[in-house]
PDB file of C-alpha atoms in Angstrom:
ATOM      1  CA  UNK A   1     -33.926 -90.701  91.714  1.00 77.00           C
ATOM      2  CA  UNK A   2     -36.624 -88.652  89.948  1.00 93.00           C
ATOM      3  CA  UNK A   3     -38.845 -90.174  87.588  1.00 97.00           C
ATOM      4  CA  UNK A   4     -41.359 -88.907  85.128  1.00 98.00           C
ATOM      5  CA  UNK A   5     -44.947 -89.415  85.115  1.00 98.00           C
ATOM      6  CA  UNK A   6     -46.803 -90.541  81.886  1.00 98.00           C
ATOM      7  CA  UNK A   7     -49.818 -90.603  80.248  1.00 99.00           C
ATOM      8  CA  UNK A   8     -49.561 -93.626  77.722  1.00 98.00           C
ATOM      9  CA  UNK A   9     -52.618 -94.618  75.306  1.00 98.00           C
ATOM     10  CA  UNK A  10     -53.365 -98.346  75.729  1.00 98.00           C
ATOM     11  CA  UNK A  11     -55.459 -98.605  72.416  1.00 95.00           C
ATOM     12  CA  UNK A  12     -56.916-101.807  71.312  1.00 94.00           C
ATOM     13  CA  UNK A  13     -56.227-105.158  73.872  1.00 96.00           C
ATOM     14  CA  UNK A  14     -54.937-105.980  70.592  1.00 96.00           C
ATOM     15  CA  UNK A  15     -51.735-104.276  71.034  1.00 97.00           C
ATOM     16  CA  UNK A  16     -50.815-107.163  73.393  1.00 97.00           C
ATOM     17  CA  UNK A  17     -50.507-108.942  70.220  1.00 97.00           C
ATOM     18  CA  UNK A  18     -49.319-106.592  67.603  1.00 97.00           C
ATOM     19  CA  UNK A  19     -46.072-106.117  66.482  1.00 97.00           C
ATOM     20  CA  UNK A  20     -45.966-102.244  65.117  1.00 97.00           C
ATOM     21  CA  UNK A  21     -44.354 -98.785  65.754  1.00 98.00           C
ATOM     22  CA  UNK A  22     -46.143 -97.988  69.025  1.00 98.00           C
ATOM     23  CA  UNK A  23     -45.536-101.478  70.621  1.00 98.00           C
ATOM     24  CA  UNK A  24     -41.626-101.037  69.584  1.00 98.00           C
ATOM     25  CA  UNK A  25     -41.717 -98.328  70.675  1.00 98.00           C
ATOM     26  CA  UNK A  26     -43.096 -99.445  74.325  1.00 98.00           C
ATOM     27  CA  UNK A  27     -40.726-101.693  74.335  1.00 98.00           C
ATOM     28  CA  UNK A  28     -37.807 -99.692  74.260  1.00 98.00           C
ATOM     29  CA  UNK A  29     -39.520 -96.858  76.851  1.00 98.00           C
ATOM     30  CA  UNK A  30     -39.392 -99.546  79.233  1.00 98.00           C
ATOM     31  CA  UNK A  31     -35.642 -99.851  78.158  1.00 98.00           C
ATOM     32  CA  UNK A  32     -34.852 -96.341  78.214  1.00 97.00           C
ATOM     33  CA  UNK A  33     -36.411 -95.464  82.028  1.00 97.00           C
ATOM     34  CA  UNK A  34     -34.574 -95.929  85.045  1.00 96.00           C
ATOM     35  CA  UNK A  35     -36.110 -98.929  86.048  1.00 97.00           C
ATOM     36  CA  UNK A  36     -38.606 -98.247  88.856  1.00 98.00           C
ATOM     37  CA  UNK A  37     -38.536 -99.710  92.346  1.00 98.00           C
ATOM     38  CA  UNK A  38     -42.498 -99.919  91.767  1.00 98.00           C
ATOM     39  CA  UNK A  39     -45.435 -98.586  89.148  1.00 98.00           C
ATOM     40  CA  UNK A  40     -48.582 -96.832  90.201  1.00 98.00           C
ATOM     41  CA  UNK A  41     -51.126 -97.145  87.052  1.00 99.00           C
ATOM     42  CA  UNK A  42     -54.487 -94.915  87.007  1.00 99.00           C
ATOM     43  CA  UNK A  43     -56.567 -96.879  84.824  1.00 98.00           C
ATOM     44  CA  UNK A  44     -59.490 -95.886  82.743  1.00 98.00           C
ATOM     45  CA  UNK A  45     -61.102 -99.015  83.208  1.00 98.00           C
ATOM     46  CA  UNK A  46     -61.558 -99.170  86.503  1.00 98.00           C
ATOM     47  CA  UNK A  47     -64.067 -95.784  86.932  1.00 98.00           C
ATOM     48  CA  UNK A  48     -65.524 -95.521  90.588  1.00 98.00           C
ATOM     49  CA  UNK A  49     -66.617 -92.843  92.660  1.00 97.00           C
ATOM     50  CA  UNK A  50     -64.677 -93.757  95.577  1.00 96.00           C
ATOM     51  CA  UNK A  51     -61.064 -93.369  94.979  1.00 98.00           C
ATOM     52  CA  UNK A  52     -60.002 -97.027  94.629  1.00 98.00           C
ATOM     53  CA  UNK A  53     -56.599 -98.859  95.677  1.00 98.00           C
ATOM     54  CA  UNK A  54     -55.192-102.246  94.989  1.00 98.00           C
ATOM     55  CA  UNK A  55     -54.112-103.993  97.884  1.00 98.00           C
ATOM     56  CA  UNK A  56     -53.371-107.229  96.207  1.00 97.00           C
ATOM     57  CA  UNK A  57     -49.794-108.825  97.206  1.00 97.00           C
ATOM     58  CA  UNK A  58     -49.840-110.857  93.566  1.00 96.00           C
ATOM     59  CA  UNK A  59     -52.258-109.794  90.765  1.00 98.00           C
ATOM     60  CA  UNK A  60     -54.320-111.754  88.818  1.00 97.00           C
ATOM     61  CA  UNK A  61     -54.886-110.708  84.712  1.00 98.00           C
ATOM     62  CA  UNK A  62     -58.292-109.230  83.953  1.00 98.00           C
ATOM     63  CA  UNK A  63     -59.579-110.212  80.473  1.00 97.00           C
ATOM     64  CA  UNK A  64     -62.081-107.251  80.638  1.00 96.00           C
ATOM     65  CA  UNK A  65     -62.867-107.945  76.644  1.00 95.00           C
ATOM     66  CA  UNK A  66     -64.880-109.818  74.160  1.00 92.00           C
ATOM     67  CA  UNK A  67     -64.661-110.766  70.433  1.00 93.00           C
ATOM     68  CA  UNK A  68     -61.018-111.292  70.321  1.00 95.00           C
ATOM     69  CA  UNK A  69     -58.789-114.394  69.507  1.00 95.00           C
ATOM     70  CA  UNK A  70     -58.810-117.062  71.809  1.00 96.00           C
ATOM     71  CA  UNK A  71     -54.679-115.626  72.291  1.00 97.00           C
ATOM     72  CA  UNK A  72     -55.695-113.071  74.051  1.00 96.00           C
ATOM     73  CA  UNK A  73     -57.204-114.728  76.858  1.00 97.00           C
ATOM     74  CA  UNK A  74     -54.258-116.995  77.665  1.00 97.00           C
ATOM     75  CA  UNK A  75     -52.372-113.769  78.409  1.00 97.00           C
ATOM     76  CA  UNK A  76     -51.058-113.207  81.777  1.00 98.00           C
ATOM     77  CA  UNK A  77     -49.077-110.754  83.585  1.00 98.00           C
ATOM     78  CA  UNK A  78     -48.631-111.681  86.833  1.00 97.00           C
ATOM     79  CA  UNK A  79     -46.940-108.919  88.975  1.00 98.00           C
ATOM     80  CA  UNK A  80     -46.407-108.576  92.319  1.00 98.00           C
ATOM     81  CA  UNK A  81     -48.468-105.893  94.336  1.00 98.00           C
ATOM     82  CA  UNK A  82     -46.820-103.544  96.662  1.00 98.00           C
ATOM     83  CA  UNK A  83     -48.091-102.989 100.182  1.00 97.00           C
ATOM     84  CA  UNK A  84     -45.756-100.372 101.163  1.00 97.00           C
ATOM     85  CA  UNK A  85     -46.399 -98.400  98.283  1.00 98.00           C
ATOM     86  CA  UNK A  86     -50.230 -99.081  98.803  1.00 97.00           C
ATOM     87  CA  UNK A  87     -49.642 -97.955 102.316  1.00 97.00           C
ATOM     88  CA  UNK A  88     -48.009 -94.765 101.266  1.00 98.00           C
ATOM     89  CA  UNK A  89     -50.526 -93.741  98.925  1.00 98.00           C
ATOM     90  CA  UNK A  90     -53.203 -94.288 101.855  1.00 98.00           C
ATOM     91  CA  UNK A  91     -50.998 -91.678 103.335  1.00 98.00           C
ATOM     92  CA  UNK A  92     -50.540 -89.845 100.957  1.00 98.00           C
ATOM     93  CA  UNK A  93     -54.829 -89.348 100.234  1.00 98.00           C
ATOM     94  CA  UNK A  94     -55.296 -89.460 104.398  1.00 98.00           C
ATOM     95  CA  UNK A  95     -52.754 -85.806 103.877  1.00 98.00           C
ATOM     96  CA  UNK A  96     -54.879 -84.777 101.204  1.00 98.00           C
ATOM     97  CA  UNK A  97     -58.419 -85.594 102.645  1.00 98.00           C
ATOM     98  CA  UNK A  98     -59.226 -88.136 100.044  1.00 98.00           C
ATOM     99  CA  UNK A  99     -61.609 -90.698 101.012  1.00 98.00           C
ATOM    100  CA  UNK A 100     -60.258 -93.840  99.556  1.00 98.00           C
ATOM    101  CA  UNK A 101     -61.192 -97.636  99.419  1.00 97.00           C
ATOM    102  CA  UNK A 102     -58.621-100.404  99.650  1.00 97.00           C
ATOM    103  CA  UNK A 103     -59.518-103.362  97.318  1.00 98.00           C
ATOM    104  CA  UNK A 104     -58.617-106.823  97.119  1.00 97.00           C
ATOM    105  CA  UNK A 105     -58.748-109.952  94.379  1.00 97.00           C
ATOM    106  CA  UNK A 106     -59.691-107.121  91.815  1.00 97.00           C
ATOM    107  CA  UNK A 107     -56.973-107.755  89.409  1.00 97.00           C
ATOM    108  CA  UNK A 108     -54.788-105.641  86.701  1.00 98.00           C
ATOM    109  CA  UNK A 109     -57.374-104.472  83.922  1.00 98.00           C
ATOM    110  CA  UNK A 110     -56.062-104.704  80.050  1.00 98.00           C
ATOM    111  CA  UNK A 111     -55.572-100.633  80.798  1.00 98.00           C
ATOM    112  CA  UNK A 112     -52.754-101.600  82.791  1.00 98.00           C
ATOM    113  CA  UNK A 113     -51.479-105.454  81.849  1.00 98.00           C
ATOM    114  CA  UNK A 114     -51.199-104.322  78.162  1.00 98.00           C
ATOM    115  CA  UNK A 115     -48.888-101.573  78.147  1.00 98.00           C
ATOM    116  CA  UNK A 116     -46.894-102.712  80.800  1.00 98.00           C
ATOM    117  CA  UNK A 117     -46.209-106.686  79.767  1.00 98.00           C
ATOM    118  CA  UNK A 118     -44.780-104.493  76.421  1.00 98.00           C
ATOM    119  CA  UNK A 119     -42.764-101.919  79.008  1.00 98.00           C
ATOM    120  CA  UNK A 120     -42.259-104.671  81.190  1.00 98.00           C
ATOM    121  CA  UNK A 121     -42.151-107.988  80.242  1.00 98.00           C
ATOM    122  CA  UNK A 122     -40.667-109.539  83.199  1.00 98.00           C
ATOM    123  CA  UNK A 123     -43.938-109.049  85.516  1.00 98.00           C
ATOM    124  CA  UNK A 124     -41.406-108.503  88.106  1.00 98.00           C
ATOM    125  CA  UNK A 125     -41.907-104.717  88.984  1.00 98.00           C
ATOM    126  CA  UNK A 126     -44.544-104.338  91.781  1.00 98.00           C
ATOM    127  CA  UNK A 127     -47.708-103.038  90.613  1.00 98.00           C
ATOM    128  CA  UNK A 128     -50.259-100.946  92.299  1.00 98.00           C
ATOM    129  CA  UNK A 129     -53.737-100.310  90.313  1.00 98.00           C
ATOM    130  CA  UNK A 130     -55.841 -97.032  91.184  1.00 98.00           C
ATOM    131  CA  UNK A 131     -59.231 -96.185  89.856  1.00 98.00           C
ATOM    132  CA  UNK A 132     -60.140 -93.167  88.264  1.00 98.00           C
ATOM    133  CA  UNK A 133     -63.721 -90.701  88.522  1.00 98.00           C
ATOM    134  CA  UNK A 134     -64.471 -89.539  85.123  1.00 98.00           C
ATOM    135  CA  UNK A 135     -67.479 -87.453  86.896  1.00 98.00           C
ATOM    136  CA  UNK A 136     -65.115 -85.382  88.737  1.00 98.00           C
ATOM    137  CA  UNK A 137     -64.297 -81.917  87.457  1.00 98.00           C
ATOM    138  CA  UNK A 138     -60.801 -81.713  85.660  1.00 98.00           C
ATOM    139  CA  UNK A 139     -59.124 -79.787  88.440  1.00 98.00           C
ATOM    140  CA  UNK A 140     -59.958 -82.497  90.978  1.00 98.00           C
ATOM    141  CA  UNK A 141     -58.707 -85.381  89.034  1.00 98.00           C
ATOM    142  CA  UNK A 142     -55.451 -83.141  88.623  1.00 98.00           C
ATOM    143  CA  UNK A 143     -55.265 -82.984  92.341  1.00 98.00           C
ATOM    144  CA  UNK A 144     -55.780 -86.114  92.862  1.00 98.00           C
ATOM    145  CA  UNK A 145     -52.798 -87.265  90.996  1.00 98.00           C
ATOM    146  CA  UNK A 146     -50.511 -84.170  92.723  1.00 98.00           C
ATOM    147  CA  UNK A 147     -50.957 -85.701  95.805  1.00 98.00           C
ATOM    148  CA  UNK A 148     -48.912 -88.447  94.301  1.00 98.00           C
ATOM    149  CA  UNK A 149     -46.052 -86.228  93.193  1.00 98.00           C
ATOM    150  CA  UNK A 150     -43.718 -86.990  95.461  1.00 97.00           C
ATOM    151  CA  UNK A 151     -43.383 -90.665  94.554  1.00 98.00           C
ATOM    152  CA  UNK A 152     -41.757 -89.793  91.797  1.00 98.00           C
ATOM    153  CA  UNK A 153     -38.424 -88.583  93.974  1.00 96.00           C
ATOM    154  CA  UNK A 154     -38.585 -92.298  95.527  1.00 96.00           C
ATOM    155  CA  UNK A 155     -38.243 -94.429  92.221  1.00 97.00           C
ATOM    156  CA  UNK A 156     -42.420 -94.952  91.815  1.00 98.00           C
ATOM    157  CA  UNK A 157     -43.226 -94.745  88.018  1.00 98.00           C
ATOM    158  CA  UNK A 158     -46.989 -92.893  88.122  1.00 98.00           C
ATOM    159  CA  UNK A 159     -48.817 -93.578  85.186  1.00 99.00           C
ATOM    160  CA  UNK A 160     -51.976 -92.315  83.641  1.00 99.00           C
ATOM    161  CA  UNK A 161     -53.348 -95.022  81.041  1.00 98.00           C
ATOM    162  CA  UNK A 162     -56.436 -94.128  78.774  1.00 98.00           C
ATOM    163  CA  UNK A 163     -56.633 -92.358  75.388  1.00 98.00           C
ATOM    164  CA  UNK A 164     -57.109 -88.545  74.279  1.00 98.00           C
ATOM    165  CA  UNK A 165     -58.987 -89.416  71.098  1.00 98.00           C
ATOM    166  CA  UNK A 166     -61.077 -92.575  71.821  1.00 97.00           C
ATOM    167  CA  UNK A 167     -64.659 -93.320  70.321  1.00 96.00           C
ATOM    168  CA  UNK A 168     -64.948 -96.780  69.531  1.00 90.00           C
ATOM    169  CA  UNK A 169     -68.486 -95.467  67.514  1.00 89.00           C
ATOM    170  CA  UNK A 170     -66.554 -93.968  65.260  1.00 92.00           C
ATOM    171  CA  UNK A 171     -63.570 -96.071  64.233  1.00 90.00           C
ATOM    172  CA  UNK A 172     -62.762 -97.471  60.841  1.00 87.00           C
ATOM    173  CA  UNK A 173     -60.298 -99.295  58.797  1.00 83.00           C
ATOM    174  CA  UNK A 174     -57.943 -96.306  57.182  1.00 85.00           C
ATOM    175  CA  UNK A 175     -54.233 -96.669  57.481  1.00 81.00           C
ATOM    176  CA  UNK A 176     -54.702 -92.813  57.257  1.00 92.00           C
ATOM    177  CA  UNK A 177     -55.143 -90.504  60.356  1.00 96.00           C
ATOM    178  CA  UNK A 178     -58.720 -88.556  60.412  1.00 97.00           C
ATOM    179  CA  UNK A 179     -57.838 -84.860  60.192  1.00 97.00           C
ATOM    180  CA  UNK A 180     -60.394 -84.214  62.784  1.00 97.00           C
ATOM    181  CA  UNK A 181     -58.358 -86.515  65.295  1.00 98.00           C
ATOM    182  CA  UNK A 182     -55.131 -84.756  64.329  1.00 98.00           C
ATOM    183  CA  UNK A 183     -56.696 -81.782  64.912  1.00 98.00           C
ATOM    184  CA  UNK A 184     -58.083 -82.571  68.029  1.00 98.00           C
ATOM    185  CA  UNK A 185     -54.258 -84.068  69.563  1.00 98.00           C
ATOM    186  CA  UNK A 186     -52.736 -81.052  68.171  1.00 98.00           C
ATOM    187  CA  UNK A 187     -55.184 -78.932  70.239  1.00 98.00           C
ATOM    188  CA  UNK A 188     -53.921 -80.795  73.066  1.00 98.00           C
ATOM    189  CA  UNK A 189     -50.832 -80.855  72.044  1.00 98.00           C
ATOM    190  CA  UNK A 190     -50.270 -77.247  72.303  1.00 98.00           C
ATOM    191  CA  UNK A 191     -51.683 -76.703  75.182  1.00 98.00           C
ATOM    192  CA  UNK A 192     -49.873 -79.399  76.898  1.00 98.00           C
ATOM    193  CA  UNK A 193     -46.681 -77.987  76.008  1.00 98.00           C
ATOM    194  CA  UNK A 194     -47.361 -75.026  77.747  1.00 98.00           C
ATOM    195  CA  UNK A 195     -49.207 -76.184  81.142  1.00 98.00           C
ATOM    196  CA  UNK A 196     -51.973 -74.161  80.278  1.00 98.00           C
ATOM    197  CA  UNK A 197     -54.164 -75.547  82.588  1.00 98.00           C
ATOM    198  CA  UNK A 198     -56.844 -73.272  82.225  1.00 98.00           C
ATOM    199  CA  UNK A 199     -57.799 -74.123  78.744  1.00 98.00           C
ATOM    200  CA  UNK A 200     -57.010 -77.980  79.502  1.00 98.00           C
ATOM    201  CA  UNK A 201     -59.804 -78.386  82.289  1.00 98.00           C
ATOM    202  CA  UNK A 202     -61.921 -76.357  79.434  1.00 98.00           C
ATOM    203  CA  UNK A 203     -61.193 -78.404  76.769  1.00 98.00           C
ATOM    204  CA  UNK A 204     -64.903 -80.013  76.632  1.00 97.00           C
ATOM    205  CA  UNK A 205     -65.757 -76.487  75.268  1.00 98.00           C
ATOM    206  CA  UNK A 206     -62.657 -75.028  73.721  1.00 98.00           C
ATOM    207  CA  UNK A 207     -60.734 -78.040  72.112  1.00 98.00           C
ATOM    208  CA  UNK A 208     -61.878 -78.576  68.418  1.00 98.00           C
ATOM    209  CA  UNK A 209     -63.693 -81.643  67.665  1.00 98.00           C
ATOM    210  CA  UNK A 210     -63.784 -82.199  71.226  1.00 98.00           C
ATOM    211  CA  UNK A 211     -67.264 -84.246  71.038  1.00 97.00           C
ATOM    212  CA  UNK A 212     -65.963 -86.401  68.515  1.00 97.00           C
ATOM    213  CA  UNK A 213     -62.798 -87.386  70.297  1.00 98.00           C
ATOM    214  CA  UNK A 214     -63.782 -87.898  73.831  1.00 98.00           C
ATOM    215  CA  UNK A 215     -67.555 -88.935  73.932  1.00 97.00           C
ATOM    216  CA  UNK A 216     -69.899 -87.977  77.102  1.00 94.00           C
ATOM    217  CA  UNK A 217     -69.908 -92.015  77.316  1.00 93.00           C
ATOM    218  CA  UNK A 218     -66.167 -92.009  76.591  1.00 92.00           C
ATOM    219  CA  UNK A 219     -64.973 -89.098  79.278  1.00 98.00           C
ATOM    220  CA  UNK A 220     -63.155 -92.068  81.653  1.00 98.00           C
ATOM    221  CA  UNK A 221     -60.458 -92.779  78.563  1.00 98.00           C
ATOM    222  CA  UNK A 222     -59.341 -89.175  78.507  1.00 98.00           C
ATOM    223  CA  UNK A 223     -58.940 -88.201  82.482  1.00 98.00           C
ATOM    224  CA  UNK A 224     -56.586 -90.307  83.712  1.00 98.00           C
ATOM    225  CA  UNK A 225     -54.137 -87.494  81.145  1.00 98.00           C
ATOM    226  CA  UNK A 226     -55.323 -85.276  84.259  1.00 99.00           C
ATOM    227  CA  UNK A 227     -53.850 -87.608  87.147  1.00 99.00           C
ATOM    228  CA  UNK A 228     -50.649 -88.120  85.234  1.00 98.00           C
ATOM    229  CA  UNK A 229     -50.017 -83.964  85.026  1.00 98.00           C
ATOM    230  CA  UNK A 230     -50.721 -83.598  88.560  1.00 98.00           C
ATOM    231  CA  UNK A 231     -47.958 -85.988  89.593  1.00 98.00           C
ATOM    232  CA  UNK A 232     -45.852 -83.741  88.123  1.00 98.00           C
ATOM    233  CA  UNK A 233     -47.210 -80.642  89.172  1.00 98.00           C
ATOM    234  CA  UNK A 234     -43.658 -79.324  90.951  1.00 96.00           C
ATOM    235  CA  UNK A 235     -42.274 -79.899  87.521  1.00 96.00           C
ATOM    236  CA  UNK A 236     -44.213 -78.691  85.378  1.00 97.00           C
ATOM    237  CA  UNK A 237     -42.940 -80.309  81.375  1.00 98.00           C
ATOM    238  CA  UNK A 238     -44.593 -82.224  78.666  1.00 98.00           C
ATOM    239  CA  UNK A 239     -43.382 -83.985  76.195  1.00 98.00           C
ATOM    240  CA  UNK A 240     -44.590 -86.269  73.571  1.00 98.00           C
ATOM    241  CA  UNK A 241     -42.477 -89.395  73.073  1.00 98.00           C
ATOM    242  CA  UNK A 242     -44.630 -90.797  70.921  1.00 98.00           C
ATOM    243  CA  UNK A 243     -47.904 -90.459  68.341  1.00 98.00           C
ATOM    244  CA  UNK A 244     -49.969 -92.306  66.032  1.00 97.00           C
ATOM    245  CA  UNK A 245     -52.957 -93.686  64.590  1.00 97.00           C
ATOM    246  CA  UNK A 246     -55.025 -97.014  64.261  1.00 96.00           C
ATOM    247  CA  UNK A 247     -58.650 -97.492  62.525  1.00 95.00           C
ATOM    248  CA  UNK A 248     -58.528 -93.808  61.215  1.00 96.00           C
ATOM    249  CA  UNK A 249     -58.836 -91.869  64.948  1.00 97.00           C
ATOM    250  CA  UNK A 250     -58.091 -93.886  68.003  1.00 97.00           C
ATOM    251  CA  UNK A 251     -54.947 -92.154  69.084  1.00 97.00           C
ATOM    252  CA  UNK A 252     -51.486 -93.857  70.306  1.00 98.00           C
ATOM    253  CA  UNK A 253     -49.791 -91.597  72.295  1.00 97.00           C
ATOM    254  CA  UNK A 254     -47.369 -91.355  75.114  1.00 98.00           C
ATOM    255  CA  UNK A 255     -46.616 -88.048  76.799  1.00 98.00           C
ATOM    256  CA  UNK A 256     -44.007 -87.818  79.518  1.00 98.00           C
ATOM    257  CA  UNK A 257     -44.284 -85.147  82.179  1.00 98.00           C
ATOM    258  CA  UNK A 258     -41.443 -84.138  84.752  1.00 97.00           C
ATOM    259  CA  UNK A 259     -38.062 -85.070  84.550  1.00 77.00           C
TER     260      UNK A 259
END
């Protein structure tokens, strides 16, 4: 079986919480899948240099936040790692020359816990965690993840977990979307739908409000959109399932790629 790969926004730990369209809607993603023999998460907050690999066999929960409700930190999501799957993608970076670093007692950041205890609420699909380089070039990140693709033919769900319009400095309280964040996702958008990669690994310069919605400080949130198109660079479709707003412009979106 072929799955997807997807990029899916994680927003605010918050959503762990929440009970609102995009956590529904979550929910009934993890319905609608095939469920996957395991799930492969590039997180955005775990940014290294060296390409980094869980080799945990059970995970502990990361509460990489402050300021919330006490709730939050009695979460737990407590899913099995995978060590044929971590061995695999060793292979799979030895075949494409990628330096990697196996790493242990790390734990599942709220990048990758949050979405998935709403996908997933059993805990019971093995998980492995990879790490991200926001200072790599677009193109390389993109690699990265196609060296992945082929997981996809053996059940592995590859997943790409940041967000394409995320500036914490510039949040607010409307119920209303900021035009400039629309604009920015639309921008996107378009040139999602037609795999123009060109003007993707560009979009720094070409994207309007580009600045606004993915911060030199904030670059880690928007790459891992990058990894999750690469796993499905032999099928090259994009689709959004899924978009909306909190606080005015941080962006809830899930795009699927593949089949």
């Amino acid at each position: 079986m072929t799955l997807p790969s997807l990029f899916v926004a994680h927003g605010s730990p918050m959503l762990a919480l929440e009970d609102n369209g995009y956590t529904r809607f979550l929910e009934q993603l993890g319905q609608e899948l095939p469920k996957p023999e395991a799930i492969a998460v590039f997180s955005a907050h775990w940014d290294s240099p060296d390409q980094s690999v869980s080799v945990d066999e059970s995970h502990g929960t990361m509460h990489d936040f402050y300021g919330f409700p006490e709730a939050m930190y009695e979460l737990r999501y407590p899913a099995p790692g995978s060590a044929s799957l971590t061995q695999q993608i060793g292979q799979l970076f030895d075949a494409g020359n990628l330096p990697y670093q196996p790493v242990l007692g790390r734990g599942l950041d709220h990048g990758v816990w949050v979405i998935l205890q709403k996908m997933y609420p059993n805990a019971d699909i093995p998980v492995v965690e990879l790490s991200v380089d926001s200072r790599r070039s677009p193109a390389e990140q993109y690699a990265i993840g196609a060296m992945l693709k082929e997981l996809r033919q053996q059940n592995v769900l590859v997943i790409g977990s940041g967000g394409l319009v995320h500036n914490l400095r510039m949040i607010g309280q409307s119920e209303e979307a900021d035009p400039w964040a629309v604009e920015f996702d639309e921008w996107i958008a378009g040139q999602l739908e037609s795999w123009k990669l060109n003007e993707l690994f560009d979009y720094d310069k070409k994207a309007p409000y580009a600045r606004q919605a993915v911060p030199s400080y904030g670059t880690e949130h928007f790459v891992p959109l990058f990894y999750a198109m690469g796993a499905a660079d032999d099928d090259r479709r994009a689709e959004r399932l899924f978009q909306a707003y909190q606080y005015g412009n941080l962006s809830l979106n899930c795009w699927m790629f593949g089949s």
